PDB file of C-alpha atoms and ligand atoms in Angstrom:
ATOM      1  CA  UNK A  90      28.518 -18.631   1.310  1.00  0.00           C
ATOM      2  CA  UNK A  91      25.078 -19.690   0.125  1.00  0.00           C
ATOM      3  CA  UNK A  92      21.771 -20.192   1.833  1.00  0.00           C
ATOM      4  CA  UNK A  93      22.755 -19.153   5.346  1.00  0.00           C
ATOM      5  CA  UNK A  94      22.236 -15.403   5.140  1.00  0.00           C
ATOM      6  CA  UNK A  95      19.469 -13.714   7.078  1.00  0.00           C
ATOM      7  CA  UNK A  96      16.862 -14.825   4.581  1.00  0.00           C
ATOM      8  CA  UNK A  97      17.894 -18.491   4.504  1.00  0.00           C
ATOM      9  CA  UNK A  98      17.744 -20.919   1.587  1.00  0.00           C
ATOM     10  CA  UNK A  99      14.165 -20.053   0.638  1.00  0.00           C
ATOM     11  CA  UNK A 100      15.317 -16.602  -0.392  1.00  0.00           C
ATOM     12  CA  UNK A 101      17.447 -18.159  -3.097  1.00  0.00           C
ATOM     13  CA  UNK A 102      14.482 -19.768  -4.853  1.00  0.00           C
ATOM     14  CA  UNK A 103      11.178 -18.116  -3.914  1.00  0.00           C
ATOM     15  CA  UNK A 104      10.576 -14.658  -5.328  1.00  0.00           C
ATOM     16  CA  UNK A 105       9.488 -12.158  -2.722  1.00  0.00           C
ATOM     17  CA  UNK A 106       6.079 -10.457  -2.800  1.00  0.00           C
ATOM     18  CA  UNK A 107       5.669  -6.723  -2.305  1.00  0.00           C
ATOM     19  CA  UNK A 108       2.155  -5.456  -1.635  1.00  0.00           C
ATOM     20  CA  UNK A 109       1.186  -1.770  -1.492  1.00  0.00           C
ATOM     21  CA  UNK A 110      -2.205  -0.921   0.002  1.00  0.00           C
ATOM     22  CA  UNK A 111      -3.095   2.415  -1.593  1.00  0.00           C
ATOM     23  CA  UNK A 112      -5.819   5.054  -1.359  1.00  0.00           C
ATOM     24  CA  UNK A 113      -6.561   8.462   0.023  1.00  0.00           C
ATOM     25  CA  UNK A 114      -5.949   9.351   3.636  1.00  0.00           C
ATOM     26  CA  UNK A 115      -8.456   7.615   5.913  1.00  0.00           C
ATOM     27  CA  UNK A 116      -9.403   4.913   3.393  1.00  0.00           C
ATOM     28  CA  UNK A 117      -8.118   2.172   5.690  1.00  0.00           C
ATOM     29  CA  UNK A 118      -4.656   1.470   4.243  1.00  0.00           C
ATOM     30  CA  UNK A 119      -2.968   1.000   7.610  1.00  0.00           C
ATOM     31  CA  UNK A 120      -5.769  -1.187   8.951  1.00  0.00           C
ATOM     32  CA  UNK A 121      -5.774  -3.466   5.901  1.00  0.00           C
ATOM     33  CA  UNK A 122      -1.996  -3.604   5.459  1.00  0.00           C
ATOM     34  CA  UNK A 123      -1.537  -4.513   9.116  1.00  0.00           C
ATOM     35  CA  UNK A 124      -4.207  -7.191   8.719  1.00  0.00           C
ATOM     36  CA  UNK A 125      -2.434  -8.657   5.707  1.00  0.00           C
ATOM     37  CA  UNK A 126       0.847  -8.642   7.626  1.00  0.00           C
ATOM     38  CA  UNK A 127      -0.748 -10.340  10.628  1.00  0.00           C
ATOM     39  CA  UNK A 128      -2.313 -13.028   8.437  1.00  0.00           C
ATOM     40  CA  UNK A 129       0.687 -13.767   6.241  1.00  0.00           C
ATOM     41  CA  UNK A 130       3.854 -12.795   8.079  1.00  0.00           C
ATOM     42  CA  UNK A 131       4.795 -10.230   5.432  1.00  0.00           C
ATOM     43  CA  UNK A 132       6.868  -7.400   6.891  1.00  0.00           C
ATOM     44  CA  UNK A 133       4.689  -4.317   7.371  1.00  0.00           C
ATOM     45  CA  UNK A 134       5.733  -0.698   6.888  1.00  0.00           C
ATOM     46  CA  UNK A 135       3.780   2.533   7.156  1.00  0.00           C
ATOM     47  CA  UNK A 136       4.729   5.034   4.454  1.00  0.00           C
ATOM     48  CA  UNK A 137       3.734   7.902   6.739  1.00  0.00           C
ATOM     49  CA  UNK A 138       6.756   6.960   8.841  1.00  0.00           C
ATOM     50  CA  UNK A 139       9.055   7.735   5.899  1.00  0.00           C
ATOM     51  CA  UNK A 140       7.857  11.328   5.464  1.00  0.00           C
ATOM     52  CA  UNK A 141      10.405  13.912   6.588  1.00  0.00           C
ATOM     53  CA  UNK A 142       9.209  16.097   9.457  1.00  0.00           C
ATOM     54  CA  UNK A 143       8.810  18.990   7.021  1.00  0.00           C
ATOM     55  CA  UNK A 144       6.169  17.044   5.055  1.00  0.00           C
ATOM     56  CA  UNK A 145       4.319  16.086   8.224  1.00  0.00           C
ATOM     57  CA  UNK A 146       4.390  19.710   9.407  1.00  0.00           C
ATOM     58  CA  UNK A 147       2.777  20.808   6.145  1.00  0.00           C
ATOM     59  CA  UNK A 148       0.009  18.242   6.345  1.00  0.00           C
ATOM     60  CA  UNK A 149      -0.592  18.944  10.023  1.00  0.00           C
ATOM     61  CA  UNK A 150      -1.034  22.603   9.064  1.00  0.00           C
ATOM     62  CA  UNK A 151      -3.576  21.624   6.412  1.00  0.00           C
ATOM     63  CA  UNK A 152      -1.261  22.186   3.437  1.00  0.00           C
ATOM     64  CA  UNK A 153      -1.363  19.414   0.801  1.00  0.00           C
ATOM     65  CA  UNK A 154       1.918  17.947  -0.376  1.00  0.00           C
ATOM     66  CA  UNK A 155       2.942  18.401  -3.997  1.00  0.00           C
ATOM     67  CA  UNK A 156       5.177  16.370  -6.297  1.00  0.00           C
ATOM     68  CA  UNK A 157       8.384  17.958  -5.039  1.00  0.00           C
ATOM     69  CA  UNK A 158       7.551  16.810  -1.513  1.00  0.00           C
ATOM     70  CA  UNK A 159       6.609  13.341  -2.662  1.00  0.00           C
ATOM     71  CA  UNK A 160       9.356  12.271  -5.110  1.00  0.00           C
ATOM     72  CA  UNK A 161      12.148  11.763  -2.523  1.00  0.00           C
ATOM     73  CA  UNK A 162       9.696  10.039  -0.185  1.00  0.00           C
ATOM     74  CA  UNK A 163       8.533   7.658  -2.927  1.00  0.00           C
ATOM     75  CA  UNK A 164      12.116   6.889  -3.952  1.00  0.00           C
ATOM     76  CA  UNK A 165      12.939   6.038  -0.365  1.00  0.00           C
ATOM     77  CA  UNK A 166       9.951   3.710  -0.165  1.00  0.00           C
ATOM     78  CA  UNK A 167      10.970   2.006  -3.416  1.00  0.00           C
ATOM     79  CA  UNK A 168      14.466   1.600  -1.981  1.00  0.00           C
ATOM     80  CA  UNK A 169      13.109   0.112   1.223  1.00  0.00           C
ATOM     81  CA  UNK A 170      11.178  -2.521  -0.717  1.00  0.00           C
ATOM     82  CA  UNK A 171      14.166  -3.223  -2.962  1.00  0.00           C
ATOM     83  CA  UNK A 172      16.414  -3.770   0.067  1.00  0.00           C
ATOM     84  CA  UNK A 173      13.934  -6.157   1.630  1.00  0.00           C
ATOM     85  CA  UNK A 174      13.711  -8.028  -1.692  1.00  0.00           C
ATOM     86  CA  UNK A 175      17.472  -8.543  -1.747  1.00  0.00           C
ATOM     87  CA  UNK A 176      17.189  -9.966   1.773  1.00  0.00           C
ATOM     88  CA  UNK A 177      14.452 -12.361   0.635  1.00  0.00           C
ATOM     89  CA  UNK A 178      11.858 -10.553   2.761  1.00  0.00           C
ATOM     90  CA  UNK A 179       8.325  -9.992   1.458  1.00  0.00           C
ATOM     91  CA  UNK A 180       6.589  -6.777   2.454  1.00  0.00           C
ATOM     92  CA  UNK A 181       3.262  -5.009   2.758  1.00  0.00           C
ATOM     93  CA  UNK A 182       3.260  -1.222   2.714  1.00  0.00           C
ATOM     94  CA  UNK A 183       0.476   1.233   3.567  1.00  0.00           C
ATOM     95  CA  UNK A 184       1.070   4.091   1.126  1.00  0.00           C
ATOM     96  CA  UNK A 185      -1.308   6.559  -0.515  1.00  0.00           C
ATOM     97  CA  UNK A 186       0.365   6.168  -3.962  1.00  0.00           C
ATOM     98  CA  UNK A 187      -2.240   8.543  -5.346  1.00  0.00           C
ATOM     99  CA  UNK A 188      -0.944   9.090  -8.880  1.00  0.00           C
ATOM    100  CA  UNK A 189       0.079   6.633 -11.575  1.00  0.00           C
ATOM    101  CA  UNK A 190       3.507   8.249 -11.699  1.00  0.00           C
ATOM    102  CA  UNK A 191       3.905   7.708  -7.951  1.00  0.00           C
ATOM    103  CA  UNK A 192       3.026   4.056  -8.338  1.00  0.00           C
ATOM    104  CA  UNK A 193       5.532   3.803 -11.163  1.00  0.00           C
ATOM    105  CA  UNK A 194       8.284   5.047  -8.841  1.00  0.00           C
ATOM    106  CA  UNK A 195       7.353   2.344  -6.337  1.00  0.00           C
ATOM    107  CA  UNK A 196       7.438  -0.233  -9.149  1.00  0.00           C
ATOM    108  CA  UNK A 197      11.064   0.682  -9.776  1.00  0.00           C
ATOM    109  CA  UNK A 198      12.020  -0.753  -6.358  1.00  0.00           C
ATOM    110  CA  UNK A 199      11.623  -4.521  -5.988  1.00  0.00           C
ATOM    111  CA  UNK A 200      11.225  -6.902  -8.939  1.00  0.00           C
ATOM    112  CA  UNK A 201       7.430  -6.755  -8.685  1.00  0.00           C
ATOM    113  CA  UNK A 202       4.825  -4.789  -6.762  1.00  0.00           C
ATOM    114  CA  UNK A 203       1.128  -5.626  -6.347  1.00  0.00           C
ATOM    115  CA  UNK A 204      -1.253  -2.836  -5.361  1.00  0.00           C
ATOM    116  CA  UNK A 205      -4.566  -3.038  -3.532  1.00  0.00           C
ATOM    117  CA  UNK A 206      -6.714   0.089  -3.969  1.00  0.00           C
ATOM    118  CA  UNK A 207      -9.184   0.982  -1.227  1.00  0.00           C
ATOM    119  CA  UNK A 208     -11.906   2.890  -2.997  1.00  0.00           C
ATOM    120  CA  UNK A 209     -15.205   4.239  -1.793  1.00  0.00           C
ATOM    121  CA  UNK A 210     -17.457   6.965  -0.613  1.00  0.00           C
ATOM    122  CA  UNK A 211     -15.827  10.238   0.392  1.00  0.00           C
ATOM    123  CA  UNK A 212     -18.419  10.653   3.105  1.00  0.00           C
ATOM    124  CA  UNK A 213     -17.570   7.328   4.725  1.00  0.00           C
ATOM    125  CA  UNK A 214     -13.872   8.192   4.622  1.00  0.00           C
ATOM    126  CA  UNK A 215     -14.415  11.743   5.877  1.00  0.00           C
ATOM    127  CA  UNK A 216     -16.373  10.468   8.826  1.00  0.00           C
ATOM    128  CA  UNK A 217     -13.655   7.939   9.689  1.00  0.00           C
ATOM    129  CA  UNK A 218     -10.966  10.624   9.493  1.00  0.00           C
ATOM    130  CA  UNK A 219     -12.961  12.880  11.780  1.00  0.00           C
ATOM    131  CA  UNK A 220     -13.272  10.090  14.344  1.00  0.00           C
ATOM    132  CA  UNK A 221      -9.628   8.963  14.102  1.00  0.00           C
ATOM    133  CA  UNK A 222      -7.675  10.152  17.113  1.00  0.00           C
ATOM    134  CA  UNK A 223      -4.002  11.053  17.365  1.00  0.00           C
ATOM    135  CA  UNK A 224      -3.196  11.404  13.656  1.00  0.00           C
ATOM    136  CA  UNK A 225      -1.618  14.517  12.142  1.00  0.00           C
ATOM    137  CA  UNK A 226      -3.708  14.403   8.961  1.00  0.00           C
ATOM    138  CA  UNK A 227      -6.721  16.757   9.163  1.00  0.00           C
ATOM    139  CA  UNK A 228      -9.984  15.702   7.494  1.00  0.00           C
ATOM    140  CA  UNK A 229      -9.856  19.011   5.644  1.00  0.00           C
ATOM    141  CA  UNK A 230      -7.149  17.544   3.383  1.00  0.00           C
ATOM    142  CA  UNK A 231      -9.429  14.796   2.093  1.00  0.00           C
ATOM    143  CA  UNK A 232     -10.683  16.930  -0.807  1.00  0.00           C
ATOM    144  CA  UNK A 233      -7.155  17.529  -2.090  1.00  0.00           C
ATOM    145  CA  UNK A 234      -6.331  13.833  -1.659  1.00  0.00           C
ATOM    146  CA  UNK A 235      -9.370  12.950  -3.782  1.00  0.00           C
ATOM    147  CA  UNK A 236      -8.453  15.567  -6.385  1.00  0.00           C
ATOM    148  CA  UNK A 237      -4.913  14.186  -6.607  1.00  0.00           C
ATOM    149  CA  UNK A 238      -5.982  10.551  -6.816  1.00  0.00           C
ATOM    150  CA  UNK A 239      -5.599   8.933 -10.216  1.00  0.00           C
ATOM    151  CA  UNK A 240      -7.586   5.709  -9.964  1.00  0.00           C
ATOM    152  CA  UNK A 241      -5.819   2.629 -11.257  1.00  0.00           C
ATOM    153  CA  UNK A 242      -5.683   2.311 -15.010  1.00  0.00           C
ATOM    154  CA  UNK A 243      -6.710  -1.030 -16.550  1.00  0.00           C
ATOM    155  CA  UNK A 244      -3.156  -1.975 -17.533  1.00  0.00           C
ATOM    156  CA  UNK A 245      -2.071  -1.651 -13.889  1.00  0.00           C
ATOM    157  CA  UNK A 246      -4.198  -4.699 -12.990  1.00  0.00           C
ATOM    158  CA  UNK A 247      -4.846  -3.370  -9.498  1.00  0.00           C
ATOM    159  CA  UNK A 248      -7.179  -5.138  -7.110  1.00  0.00           C
ATOM    160  CA  UNK A 249      -9.844  -2.610  -6.061  1.00  0.00           C
ATOM    161  CA  UNK A 250     -11.833  -3.116  -2.861  1.00  0.00           C
ATOM    162  CA  UNK A 251     -14.716  -1.144  -1.375  1.00  0.00           C
ATOM    163  CA  UNK A 252     -13.925   0.674   1.869  1.00  0.00           C
ATOM    164  CA  UNK A 253     -17.464  -0.052   3.059  1.00  0.00           C
ATOM    165  CA  UNK A 254     -16.454  -3.658   3.811  1.00  0.00           C
ATOM    166  CA  UNK A 255     -15.301  -4.562   7.286  1.00  0.00           C
ATOM    167  CA  UNK A 256     -11.553  -4.782   7.930  1.00  0.00           C
ATOM    168  CA  UNK A 257     -11.847  -8.565   8.151  1.00  0.00           C
ATOM    169  CA  UNK A 258     -13.648  -8.745   4.804  1.00  0.00           C
ATOM    170  CA  UNK A 259     -11.083  -6.460   3.198  1.00  0.00           C
ATOM    171  CA  UNK A 260      -8.139  -8.492   4.431  1.00  0.00           C
ATOM    172  CA  UNK A 261      -9.758 -11.741   3.291  1.00  0.00           C
ATOM    173  CA  UNK A 262     -10.521 -10.267  -0.136  1.00  0.00           C
ATOM    174  CA  UNK A 263      -6.967  -8.955  -0.445  1.00  0.00           C
ATOM    175  CA  UNK A 264      -5.438 -12.312   0.466  1.00  0.00           C
ATOM    176  CA  UNK A 265      -7.655 -14.074  -2.032  1.00  0.00           C
ATOM    177  CA  UNK A 266      -7.229 -11.524  -4.808  1.00  0.00           C
ATOM    178  CA  UNK A 267      -3.469 -11.417  -4.381  1.00  0.00           C
ATOM    179  CA  UNK A 268      -3.083 -15.168  -4.117  1.00  0.00           C
ATOM    180  CA  UNK A 269      -1.627 -14.901  -0.633  1.00  0.00           C
ATOM    181  CA  UNK A 270      -2.309 -17.617   1.865  1.00  0.00           C
ATOM    182  CA  UNK A 271      -2.316 -17.172   5.634  1.00  0.00           C
ATOM    183  CA  UNK A 272       1.154 -17.783   7.031  1.00  0.00           C
ATOM    184  CA  UNK A 273       2.675 -18.096   3.570  1.00  0.00           C
ATOM    185  CA  UNK A 274       4.948 -15.073   4.127  1.00  0.00           C
ATOM    186  CA  UNK A 275       4.251 -13.881   0.645  1.00  0.00           C
ATOM    187  CA  UNK A 276       5.078 -16.954  -1.389  1.00  0.00           C
ATOM    188  CA  UNK A 277       3.132 -17.109  -4.638  1.00  0.00           C
ATOM    189  CA  UNK A 278      -0.063 -19.097  -4.301  1.00  0.00           C
ATOM    190  CA  UNK A 279       0.989 -21.637  -6.920  1.00  0.00           C
ATOM    191  CA  UNK A 280       3.866 -22.664  -4.641  1.00  0.00           C
ATOM    192  CA  UNK A 281       1.775 -23.253  -1.566  1.00  0.00           C
ATOM    193  CA  UNK A 282      -1.834 -23.770  -2.602  1.00  0.00           C
ATOM    194  CA  UNK A 283      -3.458 -27.017  -3.633  1.00  0.00           C
ATOM    195  CA  UNK A 284      -4.150 -27.103  -7.375  1.00  0.00           C
ATOM    196  CA  UNK A 285      -7.855 -26.364  -7.030  1.00  0.00           C
ATOM    197  CA  UNK A 286      -7.366 -23.210  -4.948  1.00  0.00           C
ATOM    198  CA  UNK A 287      -9.078 -20.277  -6.652  1.00  0.00           C
ATOM    199  CA  UNK A 288      -7.006 -17.150  -7.004  1.00  0.00           C
ATOM    200  CA  UNK A 289      -8.743 -14.203  -8.614  1.00  0.00           C
ATOM    201  CA  UNK A 290      -6.982 -11.280 -10.181  1.00  0.00           C
ATOM    202  CA  UNK A 291      -8.691  -8.359 -11.850  1.00  0.00           C
ATOM    203  CA  UNK A 292      -9.171  -8.758 -15.571  1.00  0.00           C
ATOM    204  CA  UNK A 293      -6.411  -7.307 -17.685  1.00  0.00           C
TER     205      UNK A 293
HETATM  206  N1  ADP B 314     -13.051  -1.140   6.920  1.00  0.00           N
HETATM  207  C1  ADP B 314     -13.164  -0.291   7.943  1.00  0.00           C
HETATM  208  N2  ADP B 314     -14.358  -0.153   8.565  1.00  0.00           N
HETATM  209  C2  ADP B 314     -14.497   0.728   9.584  1.00  0.00           C
HETATM  210  N3  ADP B 314     -13.512   1.515  10.062  1.00  0.00           N
HETATM  211  C3  ADP B 314     -12.304   1.423   9.465  1.00  0.00           C
HETATM  212  C4  ADP B 314     -12.072   0.525   8.388  1.00  0.00           C
HETATM  213  N4  ADP B 314     -10.788   0.658   7.999  1.00  0.00           N
HETATM  214  C5  ADP B 314     -10.243   1.602   8.791  1.00  0.00           C
HETATM  215  N5  ADP B 314     -11.141   2.057   9.680  1.00  0.00           N
HETATM  216  C6  ADP B 314     -10.922   3.119  10.654  1.00  0.00           C
HETATM  217  O1  ADP B 314     -10.859   4.323   9.882  1.00  0.00           O
HETATM  218  C7  ADP B 314      -9.799   5.139  10.315  1.00  0.00           C
HETATM  219  C8  ADP B 314      -8.812   5.312   9.166  1.00  0.00           C
HETATM  220  O2  ADP B 314      -8.184   4.062   8.921  1.00  0.00           O
HETATM  221  P1  ADP B 314      -6.625   3.961   8.624  1.00  0.00           P
HETATM  222  O3  ADP B 314      -6.303   2.518   8.525  1.00  0.00           O
HETATM  223  O4  ADP B 314      -5.844   4.780   9.593  1.00  0.00           O
HETATM  224  O5  ADP B 314      -6.569   4.649   7.169  1.00  0.00           O
HETATM  225  P2  ADP B 314      -5.335   5.214   6.340  1.00  0.00           P
HETATM  226  O6  ADP B 314      -4.126   4.431   6.770  1.00  0.00           O
HETATM  227  O7  ADP B 314      -5.716   4.976   4.920  1.00  0.00           O
HETATM  228  O8  ADP B 314      -5.239   6.653   6.659  1.00  0.00           O
HETATM  229  C9  ADP B 314      -9.200   4.459  11.536  1.00  0.00           C
HETATM  230  O9  ADP B 314      -9.768   5.018  12.694  1.00  0.00           O
HETATM  231  C10 ADP B 314      -9.601   3.008  11.370  1.00  0.00           C
HETATM  232  O10 ADP B 314      -9.743   2.352  12.614  1.00  0.00           O
HETATM  233  O1  6PG B 315       1.050  11.794  -0.430  1.00  0.00           O
HETATM  234  C1  6PG B 315       0.419  12.322   0.484  1.00  0.00           C
HETATM  235  O2  6PG B 315      -0.305  13.321   0.367  1.00  0.00           O
HETATM  236  C2  6PG B 315       0.464  11.675   1.849  1.00  0.00           C
HETATM  237  O3  6PG B 315       1.226  10.525   1.857  1.00  0.00           O
HETATM  238  C3  6PG B 315      -0.917  11.355   2.217  1.00  0.00           C
HETATM  239  O4  6PG B 315      -1.525  10.736   1.123  1.00  0.00           O
HETATM  240  C4  6PG B 315      -1.009  10.462   3.390  1.00  0.00           C
HETATM  241  O5  6PG B 315      -2.250   9.899   3.304  1.00  0.00           O
HETATM  242  C5  6PG B 315      -0.723  11.197   4.647  1.00  0.00           C
HETATM  243  O6  6PG B 315       0.593  10.943   4.990  1.00  0.00           O
HETATM  244  C6  6PG B 315      -1.667  10.899   5.789  1.00  0.00           C
HETATM  245  O7  6PG B 315      -1.532   9.606   6.253  1.00  0.00           O
HETATM  246  P1  6PG B 315      -2.736   8.548   6.202  1.00  0.00           P
HETATM  247  O8  6PG B 315      -2.876   8.144   4.778  1.00  0.00           O
HETATM  248  O9  6PG B 315      -2.265   7.455   7.099  1.00  0.00           O
HETATM  249  O10 6PG B 315      -3.954   9.230   6.703  1.00  0.00           O
END
């Protein structure tokens, strides 16, 4: 049987895209990842939803996670992306992915992963966390998130955006920088864009 699975014939030819919007807690990952999903049709997931209750209980109590708490969670996220890839489904994930080694675990999932890093002033982020209602993550954990963060290394070729931009500006910059077009459901820009469309990636 070919071409009539859940993903349809396109899944046989077009590679899927897998975007991870990364950054410390409160940097706007969920907001931007949801915006990318809304604009493109990529399937959205929130990495927070993959944490076991024991991890959430720690964070709620103001205790930072360590590697032992994160490895199984990261492997599960990589597996989720890999499963979607086999179904021909492109994805966008909001996930802190603070360390290079964490990002490397995610890269072991689907055939390719593109990261967008939301970077910016701790004070702006702290203020947003303090105002955010109904989230388990206390603003007091921001310092440990910043201490854990390993900013993207040049060879990772990660698109970095300033959290000071509006959500709309961030989503537009992400779509452009990633070569994603509205409604394209993650197909590479060269398959859907006219030849003169400008797609910018960070310098290698
Ligand atoms: N670019 C932005 N400008 C202003 N407020 C933002 C922006 N991005 C997110 N927010 C707000 O900041 C808070 C944290 O954003 P959120 O998307 O939950 O971050 P994260 O998923 O990284 O923890 C939320 O209340 C959200 O509405
Ligand atoms: O690895 C971690 O320490 C957590 O994943 C953390 O980075 C994450 O940010 C929290 O789960 C809070 O969730 P928000 O990022 O949505 O605030």
